């Protein structure tokens, strides 16, 4: 997952940033697919920071091997924060 932008996503009076999220989960041919979309606003002025899309693919290969692929894309709504894309790949072996 991407990290929160540092500036003004909350304050010391226990205000929390507005956070909207939607998720889709399904399985296709032994491949588990998870997709999330989040929208981030500041807690103080409700300024839009941007939105983030996450995609995760998971599959087991037999009893001992699993593969996991993740992709995250943060698209800014303000020039103060950069657009960010991240990709993860993981293979796990157990014995």
Backbone as a printed PyTorch tensor [residue, N CA C, xyz], in Angstrom:
tensor([[[  0.8430,  -1.1670,   0.0000],
         [  0.0000,   0.0000,   0.0000],
         [  0.8940,   1.2380,   0.0000]],

        [[  0.3950,   2.2660,  -0.5780],
         [  1.1230,   3.5270,  -0.5710],
         [  0.9360,   4.2020,   0.7700]],

        [[  1.8570,   5.0680,   1.1430],
         [  1.7380,   5.7680,   2.4140],
         [  0.9650,   7.0610,   2.2480]],

        [[  0.4440,   7.5840,   3.3560],
         [ -0.2850,   8.8450,   3.3490],
         [  0.6520,   9.9940,   3.0680]],

        [[  0.2080,  11.0250,   2.3570],
         [  0.9920,  12.2570,   2.2750],
         [  1.1240,  12.8460,   3.6750]],

        [[  2.2500,  13.4530,   3.9740],
         [  2.5480,  13.9120,   5.3260],
         [  1.7450,  15.1410,   5.7200]],

        [[  1.5640,  16.0940,   4.8510],
         [  1.0260,  17.4040,   5.2180],
         [ -0.4870,  17.4030,   5.3930]],

        [[ -0.9420,  17.7350,   6.5710],
         [ -2.3420,  18.0720,   6.8610],
         [ -3.3590,  16.9880,   6.5350]],

        [[ -3.0430,  15.7380,   6.7850],
         [ -4.0750,  14.7160,   6.6340],
         [ -4.7910,  14.4790,   7.9550]],

        [[ -4.4570,  15.2090,   8.9640],
         [ -5.1190,  15.1100,  10.2550],
         [ -4.6370,  16.2520,  11.1230]],

        [[ -5.2360,  16.4310,  12.3000],
         [ -4.7420,  17.4540,  13.2090],
         [ -4.7080,  16.9030,  14.6230]],

        [[ -4.2850,  17.6970,  15.5710],
         [ -4.1060,  17.2130,  16.9350],
         [ -5.4060,  17.1630,  17.7230]],

        [[ -6.5200,  17.5970,  17.1750],
         [ -7.8110,  17.5600,  17.8720],
         [ -8.6060,  16.3110,  17.4990]],

        [[ -7.9370,  15.2460,  17.1330],
         [ -8.5350,  13.9530,  16.8180],
         [ -9.3750,  13.9560,  15.5460]],

        [[ -9.2070,  14.9380,  14.7040],
         [ -9.8960,  14.9090,  13.4080],
         [ -9.2200,  13.8640,  12.5330]],

        [[ -9.9880,  13.2010,  11.7230],
         [ -9.4310,  12.1750,  10.8450],
         [ -9.6650,  12.5580,   9.3980]],

        [[ -8.7510,  12.1580,   8.5160],
         [ -8.9570,  12.4620,   7.0970],
         [-10.1470,  11.6920,   6.5530]],

        [[-10.8390,  12.3100,   5.6150],
         [-11.9400,  11.6330,   4.9420],
         [-11.3490,  10.5790,   4.0290]],

        [[-11.9200,   9.4050,   4.0500],
         [-11.3740,   8.2890,   3.3070],
         [-12.5450,   7.5110,   2.7170]],

        [[-12.6110,   7.4010,   1.4210],
         [-13.6500,   6.6270,   0.7570],
         [-12.9840,   5.4430,   0.0880]],

        [[-13.5820,   4.2680,   0.1960],
         [-12.9730,   3.0790,  -0.3650],
         [-14.0380,   2.1940,  -1.0000]],

        [[-13.6780,   1.5230,  -2.0800],
         [-14.5340,   0.5300,  -2.7210],
         [-13.6670,  -0.6670,  -3.0840]],

        [[-14.2120,  -1.8730,  -2.9560],
         [-13.4180,  -3.0730,  -3.2210],
         [-14.2120,  -4.0700,  -4.0560]],

        [[-13.4820,  -4.8260,  -4.8660],
         [-14.0470,  -5.9220,  -5.6510],
         [-13.1570,  -7.1370,  -5.4110]],

        [[-13.7590,  -8.2670,  -5.0660],
         [-13.0200,  -9.4980,  -4.8210],
         [-13.6640, -10.6140,  -5.6370]],

        [[-12.8670, -11.3650,  -6.3860],
         [-13.4170, -12.4980,  -7.1280],
         [-12.3100, -13.4820,  -7.4610]],

        [[-12.7040, -14.7030,  -7.8590],
         [-11.7600, -15.7580,  -8.2130],
         [-12.0600, -16.2280,  -9.6320]],

        [[-11.0070, -16.3370, -10.4350],
         [-11.1230, -16.8020, -11.8150],
         [-10.0440, -17.8480, -12.0430]],

        [[-10.4420, -19.0790, -12.3460],
         [ -9.5040, -20.1590, -12.6680],
         [ -8.3650, -20.2500, -11.6590]],

        [[ -8.6870, -20.3730, -10.3850],
         [ -7.7520, -20.4850,  -9.2560],
         [ -6.8770, -19.2470,  -9.0520]],

        [[ -7.2530, -18.1370,  -9.6370],
         [ -6.5460, -16.8710,  -9.4490],
         [ -7.4560, -15.9390,  -8.6490]],

        [[ -7.0180, -15.5640,  -7.4460],
         [ -7.7970, -14.6480,  -6.6080],
         [ -7.4250, -13.2190,  -6.9880]],

        [[ -8.4310, -12.4120,  -7.2860],
         [ -8.2180, -11.0310,  -7.7250],
         [ -8.8920, -10.0940,  -6.7260]],

        [[ -8.1500,  -9.0880,  -6.2740],
         [ -8.6870,  -8.0700,  -5.3770],
         [ -8.3620,  -6.7090,  -5.9640]],

        [[ -9.3670,  -5.8500,  -6.0450],
         [ -9.1600,  -4.4880,  -6.5460],
         [ -9.7780,  -3.5090,  -5.5520]],

        [[ -9.0430,  -2.4440,  -5.2260],
         [ -9.5040,  -1.4090,  -4.3030],
         [ -9.3630,  -0.0480,  -4.9650]],

        [[-10.2640,   0.8450,  -4.6270],
         [-10.1240,   2.2500,  -5.0060],
         [-10.3640,   3.0760,  -3.7590]],

        [[ -9.4940,   4.0530,  -3.5040],
         [ -9.5860,   4.9250,  -2.3390],
         [ -9.5300,   6.3760,  -2.7980]],

        [[-10.2550,   7.2460,  -2.1020],
         [-10.1400,   8.6860,  -2.3230],
         [ -9.7230,   9.3120,  -1.0060]],

        [[ -8.7390,  10.2160,  -1.0690],
         [ -8.2000,  10.8450,   0.1300],
         [ -8.4800,  12.3420,   0.1280]],

        [[ -9.0320,  12.8420,   1.2290],
         [ -9.2460,  14.2740,   1.4550],
         [ -8.5680,  14.6510,   2.7700]],

        [[ -8.2120,  15.9150,   2.9380],
         [ -7.6270,  16.3590,   4.2030],
         [ -8.7080,  16.4720,   5.2660]],

        [[ -8.3040,  16.3720,   6.5210],
         [ -9.2440,  16.4490,   7.6330],
         [ -9.6610,  17.8810,   7.9290]],

        [[ -8.7920,  18.8340,   7.6900],
         [ -9.0620,  20.2140,   8.0940],
         [ -9.9200,  20.9390,   7.0660]],

        [[ -9.4950,  21.0170,   5.8510],
         [-10.1980,  21.8090,   4.8320],
         [-10.9610,  20.9450,   3.8280]],

        [[-10.9110,  19.6190,   3.9860],
         [-11.5240,  18.6990,   3.0320],
         [-11.0180,  18.9110,   1.6080]],

        [[ -9.7660,  19.2950,   1.4950],
         [ -9.1440,  19.4250,   0.1780],
         [ -8.8570,  18.0320,  -0.3610]],

        [[ -9.0720,  17.8390,  -1.6370],
         [ -8.7970,  16.5360,  -2.2440],
         [ -7.3050,  16.3590,  -2.4550]],

        [[ -6.7910,  15.2300,  -1.9910],
         [ -5.3870,  14.9010,  -2.1950],
         [ -5.2020,  14.0420,  -3.4380]],

        [[ -6.1420,  13.1510,  -3.6690],
         [ -6.0340,  12.2830,  -4.8320],
         [ -6.7560,  10.9730,  -4.6030]],

        [[ -6.5630,  10.0580,  -5.5270],
         [ -7.1720,   8.7450,  -5.4360],
         [ -6.1350,   7.6700,  -5.6690]],

        [[ -6.3930,   6.4750,  -5.1330],
         [ -5.4430,   5.3830,  -5.2670],
         [ -6.1760,   4.1290,  -5.7140]],

        [[ -5.5940,   3.4290,  -6.6770],
         [ -6.1130,   2.1610,  -7.1670],
         [ -5.1110,   1.0740,  -6.8210]],

        [[ -5.5700,  -0.0030,  -6.1830],
         [ -4.7270,  -1.1520,  -5.8440],
         [ -5.2860,  -2.3880,  -6.5310]],

        [[ -4.4040,  -3.2040,  -7.0850],
         [ -4.7920,  -4.4640,  -7.7080],
         [ -3.8880,  -5.5540,  -7.1610]],

        [[ -4.4850,  -6.6690,  -6.7320],
         [ -3.7080,  -7.7800,  -6.1870],
         [ -4.1510,  -9.0750,  -6.8500]],

        [[ -3.1840,  -9.8870,  -7.2820],
         [ -3.4350, -11.1990,  -7.8740],
         [ -2.7120, -12.2350,  -7.0260]],

        [[ -3.4070, -13.3160,  -6.6540],
         [ -2.8330, -14.3490,  -5.7980],
         [ -3.1870, -15.7100,  -6.3760]],

        [[ -2.1940, -16.6290,  -6.3970],
         [ -2.4530, -17.9790,  -6.9020],
         [ -1.5660, -18.9840,  -6.1950]],

        [[ -2.1660, -20.1340,  -5.8710],
         [ -1.4070, -21.2540,  -5.3150],
         [ -1.0280, -22.1960,  -6.4450]],

        [[  0.1850, -22.7010,  -6.3770],
         [  0.6750, -23.7010,  -7.3230],
         [  1.0190, -24.9420,  -6.5100]],

        [[  0.1080, -25.8760,  -6.4230],
         [  0.3300, -27.0580,  -5.6010],
         [  0.2280, -26.7170,  -4.1210]],

        [[  0.8410, -27.5600,  -3.2850],
         [  0.7550, -27.3610,  -1.8420],
         [  1.8470, -26.4570,  -1.2970]],

        [[  2.9350, -26.2850,  -2.0210],
         [  4.0980, -25.6260,  -1.4380],
         [  4.4430, -24.2670,  -2.0310]],

        [[  3.7830, -23.8520,  -3.0880],
         [  4.1890, -22.6220,  -3.7680],
         [  2.9940, -21.6840,  -3.9470]],

        [[  3.2160, -20.4110,  -3.6390],
         [  2.2180, -19.3730,  -3.9040],
         [  2.8930, -18.2030,  -4.6010]],

        [[  2.1290, -17.5120,  -5.4190],
         [  2.6280, -16.3170,  -6.1080],
         [  1.6790, -15.1600,  -5.8090]],

        [[  2.2570, -13.9870,  -5.6260],
         [  1.4860, -12.7890,  -5.3140],
         [  2.0240, -11.6350,  -6.1470]],

        [[  1.1370, -10.9480,  -6.8580],
         [  1.4880,  -9.7470,  -7.6150],
         [  0.6120,  -8.6090,  -7.1170]],

        [[  1.2090,  -7.4380,  -6.9100],
         [  0.4510,  -6.2670,  -6.4700],
         [  0.8510,  -5.0590,  -7.3040]],

        [[ -0.1290,  -4.1950,  -7.5560],
         [  0.1100,  -2.9470,  -8.2600],
         [ -0.6660,  -1.8540,  -7.5410]],

        [[ -0.0380,  -0.7000,  -7.3430],
         [ -0.7030,   0.4490,  -6.7200],
         [ -0.4220,   1.6890,  -7.5570]],

        [[ -1.4570,   2.4990,  -7.7440],
         [ -1.3190,   3.7370,  -8.5150],
         [ -2.0180,   4.8600,  -7.7590]],

        [[ -1.2450,   5.8530,  -7.3090],
         [ -1.8010,   7.0400,  -6.6600],
         [ -1.7930,   8.1690,  -7.6720]],

        [[ -2.9640,   8.7520,  -7.9090],
         [ -3.0700,   9.8900,  -8.8220],
         [ -3.4570,  11.1170,  -8.0130]],

        [[ -2.6210,  12.1160,  -8.0890],
         [ -2.8200,  13.3190,  -7.2850],
         [ -3.9410,  14.1880,  -7.8420]],

        [[ -4.5380,  14.9630,  -6.9570],
         [ -5.4930,  15.9940,  -7.3560],
         [ -4.9260,  17.3800,  -7.1020]],

        [[ -3.7410,  17.4470,  -6.5400],
         [ -3.0850,  18.7180,  -6.2500],
         [ -1.6170,  18.6060,  -6.6330]],

        [[ -1.0150,  19.6920,  -7.0310],
         [  0.3810,  19.6770,  -7.4810],
         [  1.3680,  19.4320,  -6.3450]],

        [[  0.9100,  19.4790,  -5.0970],
         [  1.8140,  19.3080,  -3.9570],
         [  2.3270,  17.8750,  -3.8100]],

        [[  1.6410,  16.9050,  -4.3930],
         [  2.0270,  15.5050,  -4.2430],
         [  2.2640,  14.8840,  -5.6130]],

        [[  3.2520,  13.9910,  -5.7240],
         [  3.5310,  13.3730,  -7.0260],
         [  2.5750,  12.2140,  -7.3130]],

        [[  2.3950,  11.9020,  -8.5870],
         [  1.7430,  10.6560,  -8.9720],
         [  2.7350,   9.5350,  -8.6960]],

        [[  2.2660,   8.4260,  -8.1500],
         [  3.1610,   7.3340,  -7.7580],
         [  2.5840,   6.0180,  -8.2600]],

        [[  3.4530,   5.1630,  -8.7960],
         [  3.0800,   3.8060,  -9.1730],
         [  4.0720,   2.8500,  -8.5330]],

        [[  3.5540,   1.7600,  -7.9540],
         [  4.4130,   0.7470,  -7.3420],
         [  3.9540,  -0.6320,  -7.8030]],

        [[  4.9210,  -1.5510,  -7.9320],
         [  4.6470,  -2.9150,  -8.3470],
         [  5.4230,  -3.8570,  -7.4360]],

        [[  4.7650,  -4.9080,  -6.9380],
         [  5.4060,  -5.9080,  -6.0990],
         [  5.2170,  -7.2760,  -6.7400]],

        [[  6.1970,  -8.1390,  -6.5950],
         [  6.0820,  -9.5360,  -7.0140],
         [  6.6830, -10.3940,  -5.9090]],

        [[  5.9800, -11.4660,  -5.5410],
         [  6.4470, -12.3170,  -4.4510],
         [  6.1430, -13.7670,  -4.7850]],

        [[  7.1100, -14.6370,  -4.5490],
         [  6.9140, -16.0820,  -4.6680],
         [  7.3180, -16.6930,  -3.3370]],

        [[  6.4620, -17.5770,  -2.8180],
         [  6.7330, -18.1880,  -1.5190],
         [  6.7530, -19.7020,  -1.6650]],

        [[  7.7960, -20.3110,  -1.1110],
         [  7.9360, -21.7650,  -1.0940],
         [  7.8830, -22.2300,   0.3570]],

        [[  7.1200, -23.2640,   0.6410],
         [  7.0920, -23.8570,   1.9770],
         [  7.4130, -25.3360,   1.8580]],

        [[  7.9870, -25.8820,   2.9130],
         [  8.2840, -27.3200,   2.9030],
         [  8.0520, -27.9230,   4.2600]]])
